[in-house]
Amino acid sequence: MKRILTIDDSKTMRDMLMLTLSNSGFEVLQAVDGLDGLDVLGRETVDVVITDINMPKLDGYGVIQHMRERPEYDDLPILVLTTESDQEKKERARKLGATGFIIKPFNPTGLVDVLRKVAA
C-alpha cells in the first residue's frame, strides 16, 4: 500500500484528501503545516507528498526547497495542491522541484490517477 503525506492547513481539505485517498487504497498521513510536514517526513517513510502552498509557519515552497536540498528526498514525488493558478507560482514550484501542480478544488478521480502514476 502506497503511503501519501498530505500537508495542508485546512482541516476540511485534509479530511477530503483522507476520504478520497483512503477509499482508493492509499495510506494517508497528515500534517497541518509545512513544519509539521517536515517533522512527519523525518519520522515516516512515504511514497508521495501532496502539499498546499499557502500555509502558516512554513509554506509549500519552503517544504519543496527543504526536501530537494536533502538527497534522501531526491526521488520522492511532490505534488502541489493549491488554489493558486498563477503561472509564475506554478513555475516557482517547478523550479524548486515540484513534480506536479493540481488546482483546488480537485477532481478526486484525476488526483487518484496522478498519484498512481507518480507513486508507481
Coordinates of N, CA and C in Angstrom, one line a residue:
M1 N 0.9 -1.2 0.0 CA 0.0 0.0 0.0 C 0.9 1.2 0.0
K2 N 0.7 2.1 -0.9 CA 1.4 3.4 -1.0 C 1.0 4.4 0.1
R3 N 2.0 5.0 0.6 CA 1.8 6.0 1.7 C 1.9 7.4 1.2
I4 N 0.9 8.2 1.4 CA 0.8 9.6 0.9 C 0.8 10.5 2.1
L5 N 1.7 11.5 2.1 CA 1.7 12.6 3.1 C 1.0 13.8 2.6
T6 N -0.1 14.2 3.2 CA -0.8 15.4 2.8 C -0.4 16.5 3.8
I7 N 0.0 17.7 3.3 CA 0.3 18.8 4.1 C -0.6 20.0 3.7
D8 N -1.5 20.3 4.6 CA -2.5 21.4 4.3 C -3.0 22.0 5.7
D9 N -3.1 23.3 5.7 CA -3.6 23.9 7.0 C -5.1 23.8 7.1
S10 N -5.8 23.5 6.1 CA -7.3 23.4 6.1 C -7.7 22.0 6.5
K11 N -8.4 21.9 7.7 CA -8.9 20.6 8.1 C -9.9 20.0 7.1
T12 N -10.7 20.9 6.5 CA -11.7 20.4 5.5 C -10.9 19.8 4.4
M13 N -9.9 20.4 3.9 CA -9.1 19.8 2.8 C -8.4 18.5 3.2
R14 N -7.8 18.5 4.4 CA -7.2 17.3 4.8 C -8.2 16.1 4.9
D15 N -9.4 16.5 5.4 CA -10.5 15.4 5.5 C -10.9 15.0 4.1
M16 N -11.0 15.9 3.2 CA -11.4 15.5 1.8 C -10.3 14.6 1.2
L17 N -9.1 14.9 1.4 CA -8.0 14.1 0.9 C -7.9 12.8 1.5
M18 N -8.1 12.7 2.9 CA -8.1 11.5 3.6 C -9.2 10.6 3.1
L19 N -10.4 11.1 2.9 CA -11.5 10.3 2.4 C -11.3 9.8 1.0
T20 N -10.9 10.7 0.1 CA -10.6 10.3 -1.3 C -9.5 9.3 -1.4
L21 N -8.4 9.5 -0.8 CA -7.2 8.7 -0.9 C -7.4 7.3 -0.2
S22 N -7.9 7.3 1.0 CA -8.1 6.1 1.7 C -9.1 5.2 1.0
N23 N -10.1 5.8 0.5 CA -11.1 5.0 -0.3 C -10.5 4.4 -1.6
S24 N -9.4 5.0 -2.0 CA -8.7 4.5 -3.2 C -7.5 3.6 -2.9
G25 N -7.4 3.2 -1.7 CA -6.4 2.2 -1.4 C -5.0 2.8 -0.9
F26 N -5.0 4.1 -0.6 CA -3.7 4.7 -0.2 C -3.8 4.8 1.4
E27 N -2.6 4.7 2.0 CA -2.5 5.0 3.4 C -2.1 6.5 3.5
V28 N -2.8 7.2 4.3 CA -2.7 8.7 4.3 C -2.1 9.2 5.7
L29 N -1.1 9.9 5.6 CA -0.5 10.6 6.8 C -0.8 12.1 6.6
Q30 N -1.1 12.8 7.7 CA -1.5 14.2 7.5 C -0.6 15.1 8.3
A31 N -0.4 16.3 7.8 CA 0.4 17.4 8.6 C -0.4 18.7 8.4
V32 N -0.4 19.5 9.4 CA -1.2 20.7 9.5 C -0.5 22.0 8.9
D33 N 0.8 21.9 8.6 CA 1.6 23.0 8.0 C 2.9 22.4 7.6
G34 N 3.7 23.3 7.0 CA 5.0 22.9 6.4 C 5.9 22.3 7.5
L35 N 6.0 23.0 8.6 CA 6.9 22.4 9.6 C 6.5 21.1 10.1
D36 N 5.2 20.9 10.3 CA 4.7 19.6 10.8 C 4.9 18.6 9.7
G37 N 4.8 19.0 8.4 CA 5.1 18.0 7.3 C 6.5 17.6 7.3
L38 N 7.4 18.5 7.6 CA 8.9 18.1 7.6 C 9.1 17.2 8.8
D39 N 8.4 17.4 9.9 CA 8.6 16.6 11.1 C 8.1 15.2 10.8
V40 N 6.9 15.1 10.1 CA 6.4 13.7 9.7 C 7.4 13.0 8.8
L41 N 7.9 13.8 7.8 CA 8.9 13.2 6.9 C 10.1 12.6 7.6
G42 N 10.5 13.3 8.7 CA 11.7 12.8 9.4 C 11.4 11.5 10.2
R43 N 10.2 11.2 10.4 CA 9.8 10.0 11.2 C 9.2 8.9 10.4
E44 N 8.7 9.2 9.2 CA 7.9 8.2 8.5 C 8.5 8.1 7.0
T45 N 8.3 7.0 6.4 CA 8.6 6.8 5.0 C 7.3 6.9 4.2
V46 N 7.3 7.8 3.2 CA 6.2 8.0 2.4 C 6.6 7.8 0.9
D47 N 5.6 7.6 0.0 CA 5.8 7.4 -1.4 C 5.5 8.7 -2.2
V48 N 4.7 9.6 -1.7 CA 4.4 10.8 -2.4 C 4.0 11.9 -1.3
V49 N 4.4 13.1 -1.6 CA 4.0 14.2 -0.7 C 3.0 15.1 -1.5
I50 N 1.9 15.5 -0.9 CA 1.0 16.5 -1.5 C 1.0 17.7 -0.6
T51 N 1.4 18.8 -1.1 CA 1.5 20.0 -0.2 C 0.7 21.2 -0.8
D52 N 0.1 21.9 0.1 CA -0.5 23.2 -0.2 C 0.6 24.2 -0.3
I53 N 0.4 25.4 -0.9 CA 1.4 26.4 -0.9 C 1.2 27.4 0.3
N54 N 0.0 28.0 0.4 CA -0.2 29.0 1.4 C -0.6 28.4 2.8
M55 N 0.4 28.3 3.6 CA 0.3 27.8 5.0 C 1.1 28.6 6.0
P56 N 0.7 28.6 7.3 CA 1.4 29.3 8.3 C 2.7 28.5 8.6
K57 N 3.6 29.2 9.3 CA 4.9 28.6 9.8 C 5.9 28.3 8.6
L58 N 5.5 27.5 7.7 CA 6.4 27.2 6.5 C 5.5 26.9 5.4
D59 N 5.6 27.7 4.3 CA 4.7 27.4 3.2 C 5.2 26.3 2.3
G60 N 4.4 26.0 1.3 CA 4.7 24.8 0.4 C 6.0 25.0 -0.3
Y61 N 6.4 26.2 -0.7 CA 7.7 26.5 -1.4 C 8.8 26.1 -0.5
G62 N 8.7 26.4 0.8 CA 9.7 26.1 1.8 C 9.8 24.6 2.0
V63 N 8.7 23.9 2.0 CA 8.7 22.4 2.1 C 9.4 21.8 0.9
I64 N 9.1 22.3 -0.3 CA 9.7 21.7 -1.5 C 11.2 22.0 -1.5
Q65 N 11.6 23.2 -1.2 CA 13.0 23.6 -1.1 C 13.8 22.7 -0.1
H66 N 13.2 22.6 1.1 CA 13.9 21.8 2.1 C 14.1 20.4 1.7
M67 N 13.0 19.8 1.1 CA 13.1 18.4 0.6 C 14.1 18.2 -0.5
R68 N 14.2 19.2 -1.4 CA 15.1 19.0 -2.6 C 16.5 19.3 -2.2
E69 N 16.8 19.9 -1.0 CA 18.1 20.1 -0.5 C 18.7 18.9 0.1
R70 N 17.8 17.9 0.4 CA 18.3 16.7 1.1 C 18.2 15.5 0.1
P71 N 19.4 14.8 0.0 CA 19.4 13.7 -1.0 C 18.5 12.6 -0.8
E72 N 18.1 12.4 0.5 CA 17.1 11.2 0.7 C 15.7 11.5 0.1
Y73 N 15.5 12.7 -0.3 CA 14.2 13.1 -0.9 C 14.3 13.4 -2.4
D74 N 15.4 13.1 -3.0 CA 15.6 13.4 -4.4 C 14.6 12.8 -5.3
D75 N 14.2 11.6 -5.0 CA 13.3 10.8 -5.9 C 11.9 10.8 -5.4
L76 N 11.6 11.5 -4.3 CA 10.2 11.5 -3.7 C 9.4 12.5 -4.5
P77 N 8.3 12.0 -5.1 CA 7.4 12.9 -5.9 C 6.7 13.9 -4.9
I78 N 6.6 15.2 -5.3 CA 5.9 16.2 -4.6 C 4.9 16.8 -5.5
L79 N 3.6 16.7 -5.1 CA 2.5 17.3 -5.8 C 2.1 18.5 -5.1
V80 N 1.9 19.6 -5.8 CA 1.4 20.9 -5.2 C -0.1 20.9 -5.4
L81 N -0.9 21.0 -4.3 CA -2.4 21.1 -4.4 C -2.8 22.4 -3.8
T82 N -3.2 23.4 -4.6 CA -3.4 24.7 -4.1 C -4.5 25.4 -4.9
T83 N -5.0 26.5 -4.4 CA -5.9 27.4 -5.1 C -5.2 28.3 -6.0
E84 N -3.9 28.4 -5.9 CA -3.1 29.3 -6.7 C -3.0 28.8 -8.1
S85 N -3.5 29.5 -9.1 CA -3.4 29.0 -10.5 C -2.5 29.9 -11.3
D86 N -1.8 30.9 -10.7 CA -0.9 31.8 -11.4 C 0.2 31.1 -12.0
Q87 N 0.6 31.3 -13.2 CA 1.6 30.6 -13.9 C 3.0 30.8 -13.3
E88 N 3.2 32.0 -12.7 CA 4.5 32.3 -12.1 C 4.7 31.4 -10.8
K89 N 3.6 31.2 -10.1 CA 3.7 30.4 -8.9 C 3.9 28.9 -9.3
K90 N 3.3 28.5 -10.3 CA 3.5 27.1 -10.8 C 5.0 27.0 -11.2
E91 N 5.5 27.9 -11.9 CA 6.9 27.9 -12.4 C 7.8 27.9 -11.2
R92 N 7.5 28.7 -10.2 CA 8.4 28.7 -9.0 C 8.4 27.3 -8.3
A93 N 7.2 26.7 -8.2 CA 7.2 25.4 -7.6 C 8.0 24.4 -8.4
R94 N 7.8 24.4 -9.7 CA 8.6 23.5 -10.6 C 10.1 23.7 -10.5
K95 N 10.5 25.0 -10.5 CA 11.9 25.2 -10.4 C 12.5 24.7 -9.0
L96 N 11.7 24.8 -8.0 CA 12.1 24.3 -6.7 C 12.2 22.8 -6.7
G97 N 11.4 22.1 -7.6 CA 11.5 20.7 -7.6 C 10.2 19.9 -7.5
A98 N 9.1 20.7 -7.6 CA 7.7 20.0 -7.5 C 7.6 19.1 -8.7
T99 N 6.9 18.0 -8.5 CA 6.7 17.0 -9.6 C 5.5 17.4 -10.4
G100 N 4.4 18.0 -9.8 CA 3.2 18.4 -10.5 C 2.4 19.4 -9.7
F101 N 1.4 19.9 -10.3 CA 0.6 21.0 -9.8 C -0.8 20.7 -10.0
I102 N -1.6 20.7 -9.0 CA -3.1 20.4 -9.1 C -3.8 21.5 -8.5
I103 N -4.8 22.1 -9.2 CA -5.6 23.2 -8.7 C -6.8 22.7 -7.9
K104 N -7.0 23.3 -6.7 CA -8.2 23.1 -5.9 C -9.4 23.9 -6.5
P105 N -10.6 23.4 -6.5 CA -11.0 22.1 -5.9 C -10.6 21.0 -6.9
F106 N -10.1 19.9 -6.3 CA -9.5 18.8 -7.1 C -10.6 17.9 -7.6
N107 N -10.4 17.2 -8.7 CA -11.2 16.1 -9.2 C -10.7 14.9 -8.5
P108 N -11.5 14.2 -7.7 CA -11.0 13.0 -7.0 C -10.4 11.9 -7.9
T109 N -11.1 11.7 -9.0 CA -10.6 10.6 -9.9 C -9.3 11.1 -10.6
G110 N -9.2 12.3 -11.0 CA -8.0 12.8 -11.6 C -6.8 12.8 -10.6
L111 N -7.1 13.2 -9.3 CA -6.0 13.1 -8.3 C -5.5 11.7 -8.1
V112 N -6.4 10.8 -8.0 CA -6.0 9.4 -7.8 C -5.2 8.9 -9.0
D113 N -5.6 9.2 -10.2 CA -4.9 8.8 -11.4 C -3.5 9.3 -11.3
V114 N -3.3 10.6 -11.0 CA -2.0 11.2 -10.9 C -1.1 10.5 -9.9
L115 N -1.7 10.3 -8.7 CA -1.0 9.6 -7.6 C -0.5 8.2 -8.0
R116 N -1.4 7.5 -8.7 CA -1.0 6.1 -9.1 C 0.2 6.2 -10.1
K117 N 0.2 7.2 -10.9 CA 1.3 7.3 -11.9 C 2.6 7.7 -11.2
V118 N 2.6 8.7 -10.3 CA 3.8 9.2 -9.7 C 4.3 8.3 -8.6
A119 N 3.4 7.5 -8.0 CA 3.8 6.6 -7.0 C 4.2 5.2 -7.5
A120 N 4.1 5.0 -8.8 CA 4.4 3.7 -9.3 C 5.9 3.3 -9.2

